[in-house]
XYZ file of C-alpha atoms in Angstrom:
704
model
C 19.096 15.174 14.707
C 20.289 13.792 18.064
C 21.616 10.685 19.797
C 18.564 8.732 18.645
C 20.044 8.522 15.139
C 23.262 7.287 13.590
C 24.728 6.714 10.137
C 25.776 3.312 8.836
C 27.758 2.566 5.699
C 25.622 0.912 3.006
C 27.137 -2.226 1.544
C 27.715 -1.868 -2.199
C 25.072 0.772 -2.989
C 26.446 3.355 -5.462
C 23.276 5.488 -5.295
C 23.603 6.421 -1.613
C 26.426 5.365 0.650
C 24.706 5.781 4.024
C 21.633 4.527 5.862
C 20.112 6.523 8.703
C 19.767 4.214 11.706
C 16.823 5.233 13.874
C 17.406 3.865 17.364
C 13.726 4.293 18.325
C 12.260 2.396 15.391
C 12.569 -1.249 16.505
C 13.978 -2.241 13.124
C 17.714 -2.065 12.362
C 18.626 -1.164 15.939
C 17.283 -3.044 19.010
C 14.875 -0.560 20.626
C 12.854 -0.343 23.797
C 9.315 -0.935 22.439
C 7.912 1.614 24.908
C 10.027 4.327 23.288
C 8.851 3.194 19.853
C 5.209 3.253 20.922
C 5.647 6.657 22.562
C 7.056 8.437 19.517
C 4.460 6.749 17.264
C 1.692 7.976 19.570
C 2.983 11.533 19.068
C 2.796 11.056 15.308
C -0.722 9.631 15.649
C -1.892 12.606 17.708
C -0.616 14.944 14.980
C -2.584 12.965 12.389
C -5.728 13.194 14.517
C -5.240 16.934 14.888
C -4.973 17.330 11.108
C -8.039 15.193 10.384
C -10.163 14.846 13.537
C -13.242 13.246 11.913
C -14.166 11.225 8.850
C -12.837 8.193 7.004
C -9.224 8.276 5.900
C -6.552 6.168 4.242
C -3.088 5.551 5.697
C -0.311 4.189 3.464
C 2.925 3.014 5.074
C 6.169 2.230 3.262
C 7.745 -1.210 3.402
C 9.756 -2.426 4.968
C 11.127 -0.097 7.589
C 8.028 2.022 8.212
C 5.447 -0.753 8.489
C 5.586 -1.116 12.279
C 5.860 2.558 13.196
C 3.375 3.601 10.518
C 0.764 1.136 11.721
C 1.260 2.213 15.342
C 0.832 5.867 14.383
C -2.266 5.168 12.275
C -3.867 3.213 15.126
C -4.674 6.576 16.738
C -7.255 7.063 13.963
C -9.103 3.884 14.958
C -11.902 2.277 12.991
C -12.268 5.208 10.566
C -8.825 4.553 9.054
C -8.117 1.978 6.362
C -4.450 1.007 6.618
C -2.312 -0.544 3.899
C 1.417 -0.979 3.356
C 3.438 -1.074 0.209
C 5.196 -4.383 -0.292
C 8.135 -5.843 -2.141
C 6.594 -9.310 -1.965
C 4.373 -10.829 -4.644
C 0.690 -10.059 -4.214
C -1.991 -12.683 -5.033
C -2.649 -13.010 -8.767
C -6.214 -11.699 -8.422
C -4.946 -8.403 -6.987
C -4.425 -5.283 -9.058
C -1.666 -3.000 -7.808
C 0.246 0.204 -8.450
C 3.990 -0.340 -8.793
C 6.641 2.327 -8.309
C 10.336 2.579 -7.455
C 12.372 3.929 -4.560
C 15.389 5.024 -6.581
C 18.163 4.880 -3.945
C 17.036 1.623 -2.342
C 18.786 -1.739 -2.518
C 15.364 -3.204 -3.483
C 13.678 -0.387 -5.406
C 10.388 -1.941 -6.555
C 7.306 -1.353 -4.390
C 3.757 -2.551 -4.970
C 0.617 -1.019 -3.507
C -2.459 -3.243 -3.582
C -5.569 -1.685 -5.140
C -8.721 -2.722 -3.311
C -11.594 -2.550 -5.768
C -14.048 -3.364 -2.980
C -13.005 -0.258 -1.011
C -14.505 2.978 -2.360
C -11.505 5.328 -2.431
C -13.750 8.359 -2.986
C -15.122 8.141 0.540
C -11.724 8.929 2.072
C -11.508 12.549 3.180
C -7.751 12.482 3.784
C -4.696 10.378 2.905
C -1.749 9.958 5.254
C 1.520 8.610 3.827
C 3.917 7.430 6.527
C 7.638 6.725 6.194
C 10.565 6.505 8.589
C 12.682 9.109 6.798
C 12.461 11.240 3.644
C 15.601 12.086 1.699
C 14.424 13.600 -1.588
C 10.634 13.136 -1.492
C 10.702 11.636 -4.974
C 9.364 8.223 -3.882
C 6.318 9.886 -2.337
C 5.766 11.891 -5.536
C 5.956 8.690 -7.602
C 3.428 6.973 -5.338
C 1.039 9.942 -5.383
C 1.226 10.110 -9.179
C 0.290 6.438 -9.279
C -2.809 6.826 -7.084
C -3.918 10.404 -7.800
C -6.506 9.267 -10.351
C -8.322 7.346 -7.625
C -8.134 10.007 -4.911
C -9.176 13.640 -4.814
C -8.608 14.489 -1.151
C -5.775 16.249 0.736
C -2.566 14.249 1.297
C -0.060 14.748 4.094
C 3.212 12.934 4.673
C 4.446 11.994 8.147
C 7.969 10.838 8.961
C 10.346 10.534 11.886
C 12.961 12.471 9.978
C 13.081 14.415 6.696
C 15.601 16.510 4.834
C 14.685 20.133 4.273
C 15.029 19.426 0.556
C 12.302 16.740 0.684
C 9.994 19.045 2.657
C 10.462 21.769 0.037
C 10.035 19.359 -2.886
C 6.765 17.981 -1.544
C 5.491 21.416 -0.538
C 5.958 22.559 -4.143
C 4.022 19.445 -5.144
C 1.111 20.503 -2.888
C 1.803 18.066 -0.056
C 2.566 19.070 3.532
C 5.228 17.154 5.472
C 5.201 16.641 9.246
C 8.517 15.365 10.611
C 9.797 15.242 14.194
C 13.344 15.846 12.946
C 14.474 17.838 9.932
C 18.057 18.015 8.686
C 20.127 19.127 5.738
C 20.955 16.630 3.001
C 23.960 14.553 4.069
C 26.711 14.824 1.464
C 29.864 14.055 3.445
C 29.120 11.158 5.768
C 32.186 9.839 7.609
C 32.611 6.154 8.393
C 35.181 4.012 10.214
C 38.310 2.994 8.328
C 37.756 -0.656 9.159
C 34.637 -2.794 9.257
C 34.003 -6.018 11.172
C 33.632 -9.556 9.891
C 30.146 -11.019 9.745
C 28.948 -13.203 12.599
C 29.728 -16.904 12.075
C 26.832 -18.935 10.711
C 25.189 -21.055 13.412
C 22.150 -23.308 13.234
C 19.726 -24.277 15.976
C 16.084 -25.291 16.165
C 13.696 -23.165 18.251
C 13.059 -24.382 21.783
C 9.355 -23.609 21.470
C 6.956 -23.282 18.551
C 3.723 -21.272 18.758
C 1.340 -21.353 15.782
C -1.407 -18.788 15.336
C -3.959 -18.039 12.635
C -3.999 -14.359 11.746
C -6.801 -13.291 9.422
C -5.510 -9.850 8.444
C -2.599 -8.852 6.230
C -1.482 -5.227 6.112
C -0.158 -5.781 2.572
C -3.743 -6.268 1.390
C -5.116 -3.671 3.802
C -7.334 -3.666 6.877
C -9.216 -1.212 9.041
C -6.963 -0.141 11.902
C -9.312 -1.057 14.733
C -9.806 -4.617 13.455
C -6.096 -5.122 12.722
C -5.044 -3.971 16.196
C -7.784 -5.891 17.962
C -6.506 -9.086 16.347
C -2.854 -8.166 16.887
C -3.377 -7.581 20.625
C -5.430 -10.772 20.969
C -2.799 -12.921 19.252
C 0.083 -11.285 21.136
C -1.807 -12.043 24.357
C -2.067 -15.675 23.230
C 1.700 -15.742 22.572
C 2.413 -14.305 26.016
C 0.186 -16.954 27.615
C 1.673 -19.797 25.526
C 5.248 -18.916 26.435
C 4.324 -20.119 29.928
C 7.191 -21.874 31.716
C 9.697 -20.603 29.158
C 9.414 -17.179 30.836
C 9.843 -18.550 34.379
C 13.526 -17.610 34.800
C 13.680 -14.943 32.094
C 14.589 -11.308 32.734
C 15.772 -10.135 29.316
C 13.983 -10.696 25.992
C 14.890 -10.047 22.354
C 11.994 -9.827 19.860
C 12.706 -10.157 16.133
C 10.274 -9.545 13.273
C 11.032 -10.794 9.773
C 11.414 -8.208 6.983
C 8.048 -6.440 6.400
C 6.527 -8.079 9.465
C 7.248 -5.345 12.003
C 4.104 -4.572 14.004
C 3.398 -7.646 16.218
C 6.944 -7.728 17.711
C 6.470 -4.147 18.957
C 2.998 -4.884 20.365
C 4.192 -8.079 22.089
C 7.300 -6.253 23.293
C 5.144 -3.668 25.047
C 3.056 -6.399 26.686
C 6.178 -8.116 28.037
C 7.693 -4.802 29.152
C 4.519 -4.094 31.142
C 5.073 -7.428 32.899
C 8.526 -6.286 34.018
C 10.773 -7.897 31.407
C 13.637 -5.943 29.882
C 12.767 -6.047 26.186
C 14.474 -5.007 22.975
C 12.812 -5.232 19.561
C 14.397 -5.247 16.102
C 14.013 -7.072 12.807
C 15.490 -8.988 9.935
C 15.905 -6.602 6.999
C 16.844 -6.557 3.334
C 18.965 -3.419 3.903
C 22.696 -4.293 3.615
C 24.981 -2.147 5.797
C 28.455 -2.857 7.174
C 29.205 -3.503 10.865
C 32.009 -1.929 12.896
C 33.173 -1.841 16.524
C 33.971 1.882 16.283
C 32.677 3.714 19.358
C 29.911 5.883 17.871
C 29.014 3.594 14.984
C 25.434 2.215 15.378
C 25.803 -1.220 13.736
C 28.093 -3.491 15.741
C 27.308 -6.992 14.436
C 25.828 -8.416 11.260
C 24.454 -11.874 10.506
C 23.931 -12.694 6.834
C 20.873 -14.910 6.412
C 18.539 -16.470 3.896
C 15.020 -14.993 3.715
C 12.210 -17.097 5.160
C 9.927 -15.708 2.435
C 12.228 -16.404 -0.505
C 15.188 -18.735 -0.064
C 16.993 -17.039 -2.953
C 17.064 -13.676 -1.149
C 19.756 -12.483 1.277
C 18.687 -10.649 4.443
C 20.448 -9.348 7.551
C 20.108 -9.190 11.326
C 22.060 -6.455 13.112
C 23.152 -5.991 16.728
C 21.962 -9.260 18.205
C 20.927 -8.866 21.836
C 22.531 -11.118 24.427
C 19.578 -12.137 26.565
C 17.717 -14.972 28.243
C 15.141 -15.505 25.490
C 14.865 -14.556 21.822
C 11.419 -14.650 20.187
C 11.196 -14.692 16.382
C 7.805 -13.698 14.926
C 7.066 -14.276 11.242
C 4.134 -14.379 8.851
C 6.019 -16.415 6.245
C 3.666 -19.165 5.081
C 6.111 -21.753 3.731
C 9.187 -21.631 5.909
C 12.509 -22.955 4.708
C 13.829 -24.948 7.677
C 17.477 -24.085 6.960
C 16.637 -20.368 6.876
C 14.711 -20.739 10.137
C 17.493 -22.540 11.998
C 20.072 -20.024 10.733
C 17.960 -17.133 12.068
C 17.541 -18.869 15.431
C 21.310 -19.388 15.435
C 21.830 -15.654 14.840
C 19.641 -14.680 17.816
C 21.287 -13.562 21.018
C 19.090 -15.495 23.436
C 20.109 -18.521 25.470
C 16.841 -20.017 24.280
C 14.627 -19.234 21.296
C 10.919 -19.358 20.509
C 9.336 -19.181 17.070
C 5.907 -17.637 16.556
C 4.279 -18.377 13.199
C 1.629 -15.703 12.819
C -0.196 -17.260 9.864
C 0.425 -20.990 10.270
C -2.669 -22.433 8.601
C -1.242 -23.855 5.395
C -2.970 -26.986 4.138
C -0.917 -29.428 2.099
C -2.554 -30.434 -1.162
C -1.729 -31.505 -4.687
C -3.720 -28.501 -5.961
C -1.671 -25.563 -7.223
C -1.990 -22.435 -5.097
C -2.648 -20.497 -8.303
C -5.832 -22.601 -8.663
C -7.093 -22.506 -5.088
C -6.156 -21.334 -1.599
C -7.348 -23.875 0.967
C -8.431 -22.181 4.195
C -7.997 -25.323 6.276
C -5.784 -26.346 9.182
C -3.456 -29.248 8.453
C -4.031 -31.860 11.168
C -2.246 -34.701 9.378
C -1.022 -37.294 11.887
C -3.187 -35.913 14.712
C -6.289 -37.997 14.022
C -6.528 -41.664 13.072
C -8.716 -42.784 10.175
C -11.536 -45.213 10.944
C -12.918 -47.995 8.813
C -16.614 -47.948 7.944
C -17.654 -50.335 10.727
C -15.796 -48.482 13.494
C -17.107 -45.163 12.285
C -20.694 -46.433 12.138
C -20.459 -47.518 15.808
C -19.198 -44.077 16.820
C -21.951 -42.349 14.882
C -24.604 -44.574 16.452
C -23.236 -43.665 19.898
C -23.881 -39.974 19.186
C -20.474 -38.745 17.984
C -20.841 -36.113 15.266
C -19.544 -37.166 11.862
C -17.231 -34.115 11.694
C -15.207 -35.481 14.646
C -14.260 -38.673 12.781
C -11.921 -39.273 9.859
C -13.081 -41.985 7.451
C -10.457 -44.139 5.812
C -9.644 -42.818 2.371
C -10.448 -45.390 -0.269
C -7.593 -46.387 -2.568
C -9.381 -47.301 -5.788
C -8.851 -50.756 -7.204
C -7.644 -51.272 -10.768
C -11.176 -52.271 -11.840
C -12.669 -49.191 -10.211
C -10.123 -46.911 -11.903
C -11.100 -48.500 -15.198
C -14.752 -47.643 -14.535
C -13.774 -44.108 -13.507
C -11.893 -43.618 -16.769
C -14.817 -44.999 -18.756
C -17.159 -42.622 -16.943
C -14.830 -39.654 -17.463
C -14.587 -40.390 -21.179
C -18.354 -40.773 -21.504
C -19.373 -37.728 -19.433
C -16.569 -35.208 -19.876
C -18.493 -33.272 -22.529
C -21.637 -33.044 -20.394
C -19.517 -32.056 -17.385
C -17.812 -29.337 -19.449
C -21.193 -28.018 -20.617
C -22.304 -27.834 -16.977
C -19.076 -26.021 -15.974
C -19.592 -23.468 -18.745
C -23.253 -22.951 -17.913
C -22.693 -22.421 -14.191
C -19.668 -20.166 -14.827
C -21.663 -17.932 -17.175
C -24.485 -17.650 -14.651
C -22.013 -16.739 -11.897
C -20.497 -14.030 -14.092
C -23.952 -12.572 -14.841
C -24.822 -12.617 -11.147
C -21.591 -11.337 -9.580
C -19.664 -9.553 -12.330
C -15.936 -9.463 -12.942
C -15.046 -8.948 -9.259
C -16.443 -12.362 -8.319
C -14.744 -14.257 -5.499
C -15.213 -18.024 -5.763
C -15.626 -19.748 -2.395
C -15.889 -23.486 -2.930
C -17.176 -25.789 -0.210
C -14.471 -28.276 0.707
C -14.032 -30.703 -0.653
C -16.672 -31.670 -3.233
C -16.842 -28.090 -4.502
C -13.084 -27.567 -4.675
C -12.231 -29.048 -8.109
C -15.430 -27.470 -9.494
C -14.255 -24.090 -8.187
C -10.912 -24.624 -9.943
C -12.698 -25.329 -13.237
C -14.899 -22.237 -12.865
C -11.856 -20.082 -12.073
C -9.998 -21.444 -15.109
C -13.019 -20.931 -17.378
C -13.401 -17.280 -16.339
C -9.704 -16.678 -16.887
C -9.548 -18.439 -20.268
C -12.711 -16.946 -21.739
C -12.912 -13.511 -20.085
C -9.400 -12.829 -18.772
C -10.725 -12.623 -15.201
C -8.234 -13.668 -12.520
C -10.795 -14.505 -9.840
C -9.799 -15.252 -6.275
C -10.682 -18.829 -5.312
C -10.788 -20.025 -1.715
C -12.040 -23.343 -0.387
C -13.567 -23.461 3.083
C -15.403 -25.930 5.289
C -19.116 -26.197 6.000
C -20.431 -29.010 8.179
C -24.010 -30.171 8.462
C -25.214 -29.458 11.999
C -22.118 -27.378 12.872
C -22.227 -24.578 10.317
C -19.680 -22.722 8.234
C -16.059 -22.034 9.181
C -16.415 -18.457 10.434
C -12.666 -17.887 10.767
C -12.219 -18.746 7.087
C -15.161 -16.544 6.146
C -13.719 -13.620 8.129
C -10.372 -14.154 6.362
C -12.133 -13.710 3.008
C -14.199 -10.726 4.186
C -10.980 -9.007 5.300
C -9.870 -9.068 1.654
C -13.003 -8.866 -0.482
C -16.462 -7.353 -0.687
C -19.210 -9.519 0.777
C -21.283 -8.829 -2.339
C -18.627 -10.468 -4.578
C -18.703 -13.862 -2.855
C -20.117 -16.800 -4.794
C -20.288 -20.140 -2.991
C -19.711 -23.208 -5.166
C -20.444 -26.873 -4.530
C -20.242 -30.006 -6.659
C -23.765 -31.365 -6.587
C -26.901 -31.528 -4.471
C -28.232 -34.626 -2.767
C -31.218 -33.619 -0.654
C -30.079 -29.993 -0.469
C -28.954 -30.258 3.189
C -25.785 -28.215 2.663
C -27.751 -25.614 0.688
C -30.073 -25.190 3.668
C -27.129 -25.270 6.097
C -25.439 -22.487 4.120
C -28.553 -20.286 4.241
C -28.786 -20.794 8.008
C -25.046 -20.214 8.571
C -25.091 -16.898 6.714
C -27.973 -15.326 8.613
C -25.355 -13.277 10.505
C -23.912 -12.058 7.178
C -26.849 -10.436 5.357
C -24.639 -8.891 2.651
C -23.446 -12.326 1.457
C -25.505 -14.159 -1.144
C -26.175 -17.535 0.484
C -27.302 -19.212 -2.762
C -24.661 -21.744 -3.850
C -23.846 -22.447 -7.474
C -23.579 -26.179 -8.193
C -22.479 -28.223 -11.142
C -25.355 -30.703 -10.834
C -28.621 -30.025 -9.021
C -30.795 -33.157 -9.205
C -32.459 -32.094 -5.924
C -33.752 -28.936 -7.694
C -32.899 -26.634 -4.766
C -30.448 -24.202 -6.424
C -31.059 -21.162 -8.610
C -27.574 -21.270 -10.176
C -26.678 -24.663 -11.586
C -24.968 -26.334 -14.521
C -27.524 -29.105 -14.999
C -30.463 -30.577 -13.137
C -29.476 -34.055 -14.358
C -27.905 -36.517 -11.914
C -24.633 -36.759 -13.809
C -21.440 -38.710 -13.168
C -18.884 -36.318 -11.599
C -15.444 -37.925 -11.124
C -14.651 -35.966 -7.958
C -17.606 -37.711 -6.286
C -16.408 -41.214 -7.082
C -12.739 -40.806 -6.188
C -12.992 -38.366 -3.248
C -9.551 -37.051 -2.246
C -7.780 -38.849 -5.082
C -9.413 -36.438 -7.521
C -9.813 -33.501 -5.114
C -6.293 -32.488 -4.159
C -5.455 -35.375 -1.775
C -7.013 -33.815 1.300
C -9.702 -35.268 3.534
C -13.238 -34.226 4.314
C -13.155 -31.515 6.970
C -12.819 -32.134 10.708
C -14.123 -30.100 13.636
C -13.027 -31.416 17.023
C -12.154 -29.307 20.063
C -8.787 -30.942 20.738
C -7.684 -30.383 17.127
C -9.332 -27.095 16.149
C -9.261 -24.301 18.729
C -10.672 -20.780 18.680
C -9.460 -18.829 15.661
C -8.309 -21.928 13.744
C -9.730 -22.922 10.405
C -11.529 -26.266 10.329
C -9.095 -29.162 10.004
C -8.239 -31.628 7.251
C -5.694 -34.380 6.628
C -3.308 -34.664 3.684
C -3.176 -38.123 2.086
C 0.408 -38.076 0.878
C 0.446 -41.869 0.826
C -2.033 -41.761 -2.082
C 0.100 -39.461 -4.240
C 0.876 -42.372 -6.578
C -2.797 -42.571 -7.595
C -3.628 -38.840 -7.537
C -5.839 -37.958 -10.507
C -6.774 -34.397 -9.542
C -5.269 -32.751 -12.593
C -6.174 -35.610 -14.882
C -9.799 -34.676 -14.165
C -9.318 -30.895 -14.251
C -7.264 -30.965 -17.450
C -9.678 -33.370 -19.149
C -12.675 -31.109 -18.506
C -10.734 -27.958 -19.381
C -9.629 -29.439 -22.705
C -13.265 -30.338 -23.394
C -14.308 -26.729 -22.686
C -12.102 -25.607 -25.567
C -14.073 -27.803 -28.005
C -17.563 -26.583 -27.094
C -19.623 -24.646 -29.638
C -20.392 -20.947 -28.973
C -22.349 -20.276 -25.794
C -25.888 -18.920 -25.879
C -27.461 -17.788 -22.589
C -30.192 -20.034 -21.291
C -32.995 -19.467 -18.830
C -32.803 -21.365 -15.548
C -35.927 -22.948 -14.129
C -37.010 -22.161 -10.579
C -36.168 -24.695 -7.853
C -38.965 -27.155 -7.059
C -37.312 -29.158 -4.245
C -38.548 -32.276 -6.033
C -35.482 -34.175 -4.835
C -36.399 -33.696 -1.178
C -39.915 -34.975 -1.876
C -38.499 -38.088 -3.533
C -36.084 -38.633 -0.645
C -38.965 -38.550 1.847
C -40.887 -41.055 -0.279
C -37.873 -43.418 -0.247
C -37.498 -43.002 3.522
C -41.171 -43.848 4.081
C -41.075 -46.874 1.786
C -37.931 -48.344 3.400
C -38.899 -47.490 6.976
C -36.095 -44.977 7.555
C -36.894 -42.584 10.418
C -34.184 -40.010 9.622
C -33.977 -38.789 6.005
C -30.271 -37.995 6.580
C -29.790 -41.765 6.302
C -31.029 -41.662 2.695
C -28.231 -40.540 0.345
C -29.691 -39.685 -3.074
C -27.681 -38.860 -6.238
C -24.713 -40.549 -7.834
C -22.360 -38.389 -5.781
C -23.968 -39.138 -2.402
C -24.396 -42.849 -3.123
C -20.731 -43.067 -4.107
C -19.574 -41.236 -0.986
C -21.635 -43.427 1.337
C -20.096 -46.552 -0.238
C -16.609 -45.121 0.206
C -17.132 -44.035 3.813
C -19.662 -46.466 5.279
C -21.442 -49.737 4.620
C -24.973 -48.928 3.460
C -27.871 -51.344 3.741
C -28.725 -51.155 0.047
C -27.923 -49.205 -3.118
C -30.842 -48.199 -5.336
C -30.267 -47.690 -9.059
C -32.732 -46.351 -11.614
C -31.277 -48.725 -14.213
C -29.006 -51.474 -12.964
C -27.354 -51.770 -16.411
C -26.825 -48.043 -16.968
C -23.095 -47.378 -17.676
C -23.484 -44.138 -15.707
C -23.690 -46.087 -12.451
C -21.483 -49.112 -13.129
C -18.892 -47.812 -10.654
C -21.538 -47.997 -7.908
C -22.253 -51.627 -8.705
C -18.492 -52.289 -8.618
C -18.061 -50.603 -5.227
C -21.138 -52.317 -3.789
C -19.764 -55.676 -4.947
C -16.439 -55.014 -3.190
C -18.338 -54.324 0.074
C -21.015 -57.036 -0.337
C -23.765 -54.420 -0.369
C -26.955 -55.443 -2.222
C -28.014 -53.442 -5.281
C -31.687 -52.982 -6.272
C -33.303 -51.484 -9.310
C -35.813 -48.841 -8.167
C -38.000 -46.326 -10.068
C -36.089 -43.155 -9.153
C -37.212 -39.976 -10.945
C -34.891 -37.122 -9.861
C -31.841 -39.291 -9.308
C -29.928 -42.080 -10.975
C -28.944 -43.639 -7.634
C -29.436 -43.553 -3.883
C -27.890 -45.249 -0.864
C -29.677 -46.176 2.354
C -27.820 -46.464 5.667
C -29.080 -48.758 8.420
C -31.326 -47.109 10.993
């Protein structure tokens, strides 16, 4: 080895007392990103020489090899599926291989298993690490995945001991390393080590929030990952704007396993003439010293931004004009953030949050992942009258936020009466639709509920599949807007992680079937996705997968956000949602005192446990009878646009909560099923009429 490497003393590790510090790696040691990219390109060319054509798999080791491994694998382009091991928790729906790196401070690794990716089509596997000492970790990994793969495997590393090369060769695996060396048994270290840097706290001078769709921990095709990475790094460079005006020197810092974007951005800034150094926060504990040839001069002890109970380190801070921290941590501890900014060497700091879209909700993340952008405080709610004026002037409904109704004591009483009366029928519908989904999609089903009416229904379906069949299904909730289409960024996020054939859309109920038709239109560009939604109640008779065709009382229709995770209907407005963002929503924290989301979910789930054994039932074909009835109502009441007729209990309830309709029609004015509608109409002075509805129990009519 040469001057590009050094040895640092591990802190309290009895298994191996040294860590090889690679000065070209942009990890423990601040590196010129052009040098890092150059040596990775050499590794990539070697991989292309070994396997010039055909699909391949590249596995990189966390945390130190993630950046260099991804850069090397990028030479293989769109034919290479790239995935990293991780020490972080993977989503509960993911299966993974776990194995240990014996001499590490954090030995446990996980490798995500992608059931939607056919491993048998890979003609070669590349395993990439920064350095190999014994080769045993690679052997453990290969043993864990060998049942899934039957193709040649080669290992690539910056540096490897001759012992590891021999061990893996005897195991039938070739090793390609730029540097080889004998096992180090007598490393020498300074007699005295330095004190840690004092703990300082400061907020970043600039915050840049992005919405990355790909995650190397769950895998992605190289070409798509790098296309996004370059696009987002370009956006960061543009957004830094005036902050770069007087800057000559830049420090870029990635957090733990998040190593690739800092190197890519570093190269972009270097091309613009900035002097750039890249390194990262790491879990690896080594001691600092001012000794002349010792590679680690300073150490800051920090709290992880991914797990506040974990200690991490930043070495050799760079005195510079600007420090840029880039992280993909989703829920950032502010103290950990300000401590990291305080440990940076820059006169000013910028924070880039790579995956910022985290929607606040009272729903548990184990029940649902909301793919929505939190725009709380950025849009003002409108009362029904104001909103009606805006809509009449031509503003699209998705650009306006209706006031969220706080239910009165009398209305809550009616809700509870309705829940008690209809919980069994609701549970039967949940079971029926869940069983149909399982028959249609199988055990790999991915539930994609339409926010927000479908969201609590998706939770119930997920819980049913887990309780009855032991299936831990992924559940995402995304936005679809009549006249504007589906949230394509959210859909691409899901497609980056799951097979298109596994996706099952879920909604709460049908009114006229407008969203069902909108979904079919929106998915014309995605022919592999089944556009047919599954709904709990289908009084419109437009769905093939449904729980019931009766117009039943569903609590999440009559309480809106208060029973649907405390978030708003979705918003799509140019000044709030830009390219690459998910559609927006608002969190109603002020209504937390009356949140009944889990009261509803738990009530229906407890009812599911009491149901008699399930026997499959045949579903009738859709007749679209609801749309015919809606047109008849429109004609009779002189309504030019059938979108102004809101049939079904759910739609009539929503129109009363959001607007002031002209009249509410009820099949039976004394039916306990629709007493809450009479109560709401009374509060708003809206007339109620009995009307001979056939498909529906209720309908609302908005003024022309």
